[in-house]
Tab-separated table of C-alpha atoms and ligand atoms in Angstrom:
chain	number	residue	atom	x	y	z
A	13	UNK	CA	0.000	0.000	0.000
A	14	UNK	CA	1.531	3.378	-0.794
A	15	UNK	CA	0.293	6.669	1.406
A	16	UNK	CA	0.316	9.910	-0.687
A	17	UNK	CA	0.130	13.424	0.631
A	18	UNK	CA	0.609	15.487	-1.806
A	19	UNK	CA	-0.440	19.403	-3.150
A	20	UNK	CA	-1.323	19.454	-6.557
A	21	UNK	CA	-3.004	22.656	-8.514
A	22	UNK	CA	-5.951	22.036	-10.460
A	23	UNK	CA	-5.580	22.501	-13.844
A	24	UNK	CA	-8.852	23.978	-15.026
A	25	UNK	CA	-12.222	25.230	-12.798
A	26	UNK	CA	-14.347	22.141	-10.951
A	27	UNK	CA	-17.686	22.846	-10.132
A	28	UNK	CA	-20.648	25.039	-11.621
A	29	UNK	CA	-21.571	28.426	-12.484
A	30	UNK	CA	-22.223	29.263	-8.911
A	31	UNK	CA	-19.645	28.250	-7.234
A	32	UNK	CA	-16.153	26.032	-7.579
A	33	UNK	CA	-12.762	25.429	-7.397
A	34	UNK	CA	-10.875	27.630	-9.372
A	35	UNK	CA	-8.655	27.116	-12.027
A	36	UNK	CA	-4.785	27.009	-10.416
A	37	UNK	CA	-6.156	26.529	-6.964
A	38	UNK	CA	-4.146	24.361	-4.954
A	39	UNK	CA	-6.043	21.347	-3.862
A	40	UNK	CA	-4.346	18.900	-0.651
A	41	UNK	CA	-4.180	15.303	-1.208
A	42	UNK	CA	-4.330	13.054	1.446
A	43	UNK	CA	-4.622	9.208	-0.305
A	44	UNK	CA	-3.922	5.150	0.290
A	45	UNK	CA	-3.667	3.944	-2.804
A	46	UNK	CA	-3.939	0.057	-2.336
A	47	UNK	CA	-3.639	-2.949	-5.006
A	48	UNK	CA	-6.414	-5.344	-4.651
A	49	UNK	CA	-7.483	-7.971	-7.082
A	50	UNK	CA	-9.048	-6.228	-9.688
A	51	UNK	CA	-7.013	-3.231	-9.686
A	52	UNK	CA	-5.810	-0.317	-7.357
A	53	UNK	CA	-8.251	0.793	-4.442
A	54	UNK	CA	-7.911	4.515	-3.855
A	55	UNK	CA	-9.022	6.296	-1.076
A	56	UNK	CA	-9.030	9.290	1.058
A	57	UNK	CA	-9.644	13.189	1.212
A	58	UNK	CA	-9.259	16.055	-1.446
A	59	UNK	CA	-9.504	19.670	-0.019
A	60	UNK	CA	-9.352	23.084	-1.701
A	61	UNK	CA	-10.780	26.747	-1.417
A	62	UNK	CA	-13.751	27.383	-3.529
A	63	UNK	CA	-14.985	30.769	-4.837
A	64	UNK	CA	-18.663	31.440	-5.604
A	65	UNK	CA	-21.480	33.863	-5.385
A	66	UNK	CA	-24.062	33.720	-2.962
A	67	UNK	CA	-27.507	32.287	-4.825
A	68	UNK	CA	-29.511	35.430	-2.945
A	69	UNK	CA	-27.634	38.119	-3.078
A	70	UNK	CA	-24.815	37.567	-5.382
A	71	UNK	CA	-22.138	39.067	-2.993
A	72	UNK	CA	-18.765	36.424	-3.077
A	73	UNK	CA	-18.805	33.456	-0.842
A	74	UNK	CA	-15.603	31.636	-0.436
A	75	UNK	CA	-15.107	28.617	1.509
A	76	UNK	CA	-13.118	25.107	1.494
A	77	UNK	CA	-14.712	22.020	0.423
A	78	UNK	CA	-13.097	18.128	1.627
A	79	UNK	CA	-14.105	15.425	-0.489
A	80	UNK	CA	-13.997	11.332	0.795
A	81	UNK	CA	-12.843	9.589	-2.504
A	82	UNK	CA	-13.202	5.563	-2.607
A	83	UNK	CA	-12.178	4.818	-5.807
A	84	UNK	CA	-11.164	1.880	-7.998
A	85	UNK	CA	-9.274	1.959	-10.946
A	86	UNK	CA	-9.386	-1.167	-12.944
A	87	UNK	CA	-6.594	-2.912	-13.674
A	88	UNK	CA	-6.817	-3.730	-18.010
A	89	UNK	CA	-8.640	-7.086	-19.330
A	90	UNK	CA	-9.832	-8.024	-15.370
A	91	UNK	CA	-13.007	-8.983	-14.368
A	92	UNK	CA	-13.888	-5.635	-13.695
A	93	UNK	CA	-12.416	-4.099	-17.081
A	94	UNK	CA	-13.888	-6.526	-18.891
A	95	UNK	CA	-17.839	-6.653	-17.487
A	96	UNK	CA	-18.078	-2.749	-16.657
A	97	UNK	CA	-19.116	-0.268	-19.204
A	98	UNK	CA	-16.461	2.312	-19.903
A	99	UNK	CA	-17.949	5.048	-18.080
A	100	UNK	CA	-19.094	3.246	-15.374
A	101	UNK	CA	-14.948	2.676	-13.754
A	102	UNK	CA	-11.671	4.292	-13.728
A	103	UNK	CA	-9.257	2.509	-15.090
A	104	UNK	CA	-5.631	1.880	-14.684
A	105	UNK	CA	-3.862	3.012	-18.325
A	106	UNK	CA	-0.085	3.196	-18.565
A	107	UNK	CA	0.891	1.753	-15.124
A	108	UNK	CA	-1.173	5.095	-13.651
A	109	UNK	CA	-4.160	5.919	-12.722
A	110	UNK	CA	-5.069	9.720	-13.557
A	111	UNK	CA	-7.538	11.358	-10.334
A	112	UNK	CA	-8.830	14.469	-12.569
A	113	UNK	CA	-11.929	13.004	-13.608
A	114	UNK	CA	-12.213	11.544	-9.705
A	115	UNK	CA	-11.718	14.826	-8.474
A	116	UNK	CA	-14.043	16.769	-10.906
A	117	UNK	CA	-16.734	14.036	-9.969
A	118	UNK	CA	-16.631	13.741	-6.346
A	119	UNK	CA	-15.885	17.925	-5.874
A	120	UNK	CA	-18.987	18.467	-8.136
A	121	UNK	CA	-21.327	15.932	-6.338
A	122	UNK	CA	-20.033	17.958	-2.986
A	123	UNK	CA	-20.396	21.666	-4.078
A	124	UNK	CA	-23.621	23.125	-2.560
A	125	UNK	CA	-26.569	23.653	-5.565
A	126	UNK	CA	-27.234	26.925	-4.228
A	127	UNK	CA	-24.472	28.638	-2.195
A	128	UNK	CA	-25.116	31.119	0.572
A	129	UNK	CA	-23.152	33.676	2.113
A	130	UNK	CA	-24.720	32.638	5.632
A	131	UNK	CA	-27.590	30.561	6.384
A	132	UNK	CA	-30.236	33.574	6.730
A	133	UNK	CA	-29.313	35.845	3.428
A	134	UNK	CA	-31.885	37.615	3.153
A	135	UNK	CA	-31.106	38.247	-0.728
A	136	UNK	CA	-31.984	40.831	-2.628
A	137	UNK	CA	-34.874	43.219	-2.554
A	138	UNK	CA	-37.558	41.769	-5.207
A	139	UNK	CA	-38.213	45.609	-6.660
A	140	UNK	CA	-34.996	47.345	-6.804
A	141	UNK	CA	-32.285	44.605	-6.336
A	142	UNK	CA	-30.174	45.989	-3.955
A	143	UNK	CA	-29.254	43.580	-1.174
A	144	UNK	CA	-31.051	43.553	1.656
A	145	UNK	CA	-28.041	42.963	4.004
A	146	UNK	CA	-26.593	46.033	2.829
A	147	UNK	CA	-30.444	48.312	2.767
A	148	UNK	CA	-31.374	50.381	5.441
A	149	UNK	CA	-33.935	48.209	8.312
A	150	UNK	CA	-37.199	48.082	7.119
A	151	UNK	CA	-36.301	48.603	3.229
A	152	UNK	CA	-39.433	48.565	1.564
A	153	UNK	CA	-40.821	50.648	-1.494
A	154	UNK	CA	-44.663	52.514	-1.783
A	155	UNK	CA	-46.782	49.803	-3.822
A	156	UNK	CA	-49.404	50.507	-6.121
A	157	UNK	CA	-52.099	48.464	-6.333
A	158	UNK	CA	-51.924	46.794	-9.504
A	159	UNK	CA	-56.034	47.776	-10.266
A	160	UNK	CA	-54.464	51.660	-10.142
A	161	UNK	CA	-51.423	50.504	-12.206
A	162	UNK	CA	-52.880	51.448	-15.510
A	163	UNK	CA	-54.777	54.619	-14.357
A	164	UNK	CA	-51.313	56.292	-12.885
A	165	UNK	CA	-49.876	55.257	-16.314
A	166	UNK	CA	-52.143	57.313	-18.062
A	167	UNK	CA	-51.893	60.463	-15.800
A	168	UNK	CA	-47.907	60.237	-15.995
A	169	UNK	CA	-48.573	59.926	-19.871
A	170	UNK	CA	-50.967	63.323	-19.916
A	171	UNK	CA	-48.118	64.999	-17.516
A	172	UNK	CA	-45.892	65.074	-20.232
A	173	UNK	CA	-47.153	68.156	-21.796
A	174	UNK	CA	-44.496	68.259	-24.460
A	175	UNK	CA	-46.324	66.427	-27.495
A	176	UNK	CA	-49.040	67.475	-29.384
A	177	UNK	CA	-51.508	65.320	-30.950
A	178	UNK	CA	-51.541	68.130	-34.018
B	215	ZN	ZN1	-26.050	36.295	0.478
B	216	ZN	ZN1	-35.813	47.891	-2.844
């Protein structure tokens, strides 16, 4: 069994559109990579700083994410290579077994769907968009009913003053 600790920097971004691991980030490695029958058994924790954007009110959110990898890479034309789709199992190619795909898996299934700043954003404000956490207490704007919607519209249009019908 060989132990690996080791810092590697991710070569392009993991994760989605919300929030990931940034391209050139350095990610820790902390693995056991063991040979059993069918091939080699890896397993242990991948950690890294992520960068995102909160899903309420868009401000930055950065954090660290640890993922628990168990994987196995097959070793070529064993039982498992030979009965398991292609997709469905690492395998080992070239005497080595290559973790990017691992790591973009298991990082991707970890990242949060919708990322928060804290637990009780209270996002933005639904009729001007500024964030709330940022607003004055009590933020709120004059309504008008939407009934008296299209009668204002048609005062502001007569305030005008500037265009003749001719
Ligand atoms: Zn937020
Ligand atoms: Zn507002």
């Amino acid at each position: 069994m060989i132990e690996s600790h080791r810092t590697v920097v991710t070569p392009i971004r993991i994760g989605s559109a919300m929030i990931g691991i940034e391209a050139g980030t350095e990610m820790d490695l902390d693995l056991r990579l063991e040979s059993v029958s069918e091939g080699v058994l890896v397993t242990g924790t991948a950690c890294g700083e992520t960068a995102g954007q909160c899903s309420r009110c868009l401000e930055p959110v950065e954090d660290t994410v640890t993922v628990f990898l168990t994987e196995l890479f097959a070793y070529p034309d064993s039982e498992t290579d030979n009965t398991t789709a292609d997709e469905d199992v690492f395998r080992v190619e070239d005497d080595s077994i290559d973790l990017e795909q691992a790591l973009i898996d298991a990082v991707g299934l970890e990242l949060p769907m919708s990322p928060l700043c804290r637990e009780d954003c209270p996002g933005l404000c639904p009729d001007c968009g500024v964030a709330l956490d940022s607003a004055e207490p009590g933020h709120a704007h004059d309504k008008i009913d939407p009934r008296w919607a299209g009668l204002v519209d048609r005062f502001t249009d007569q305030g005008d003053g500037s265009v003749s019908n001719g």
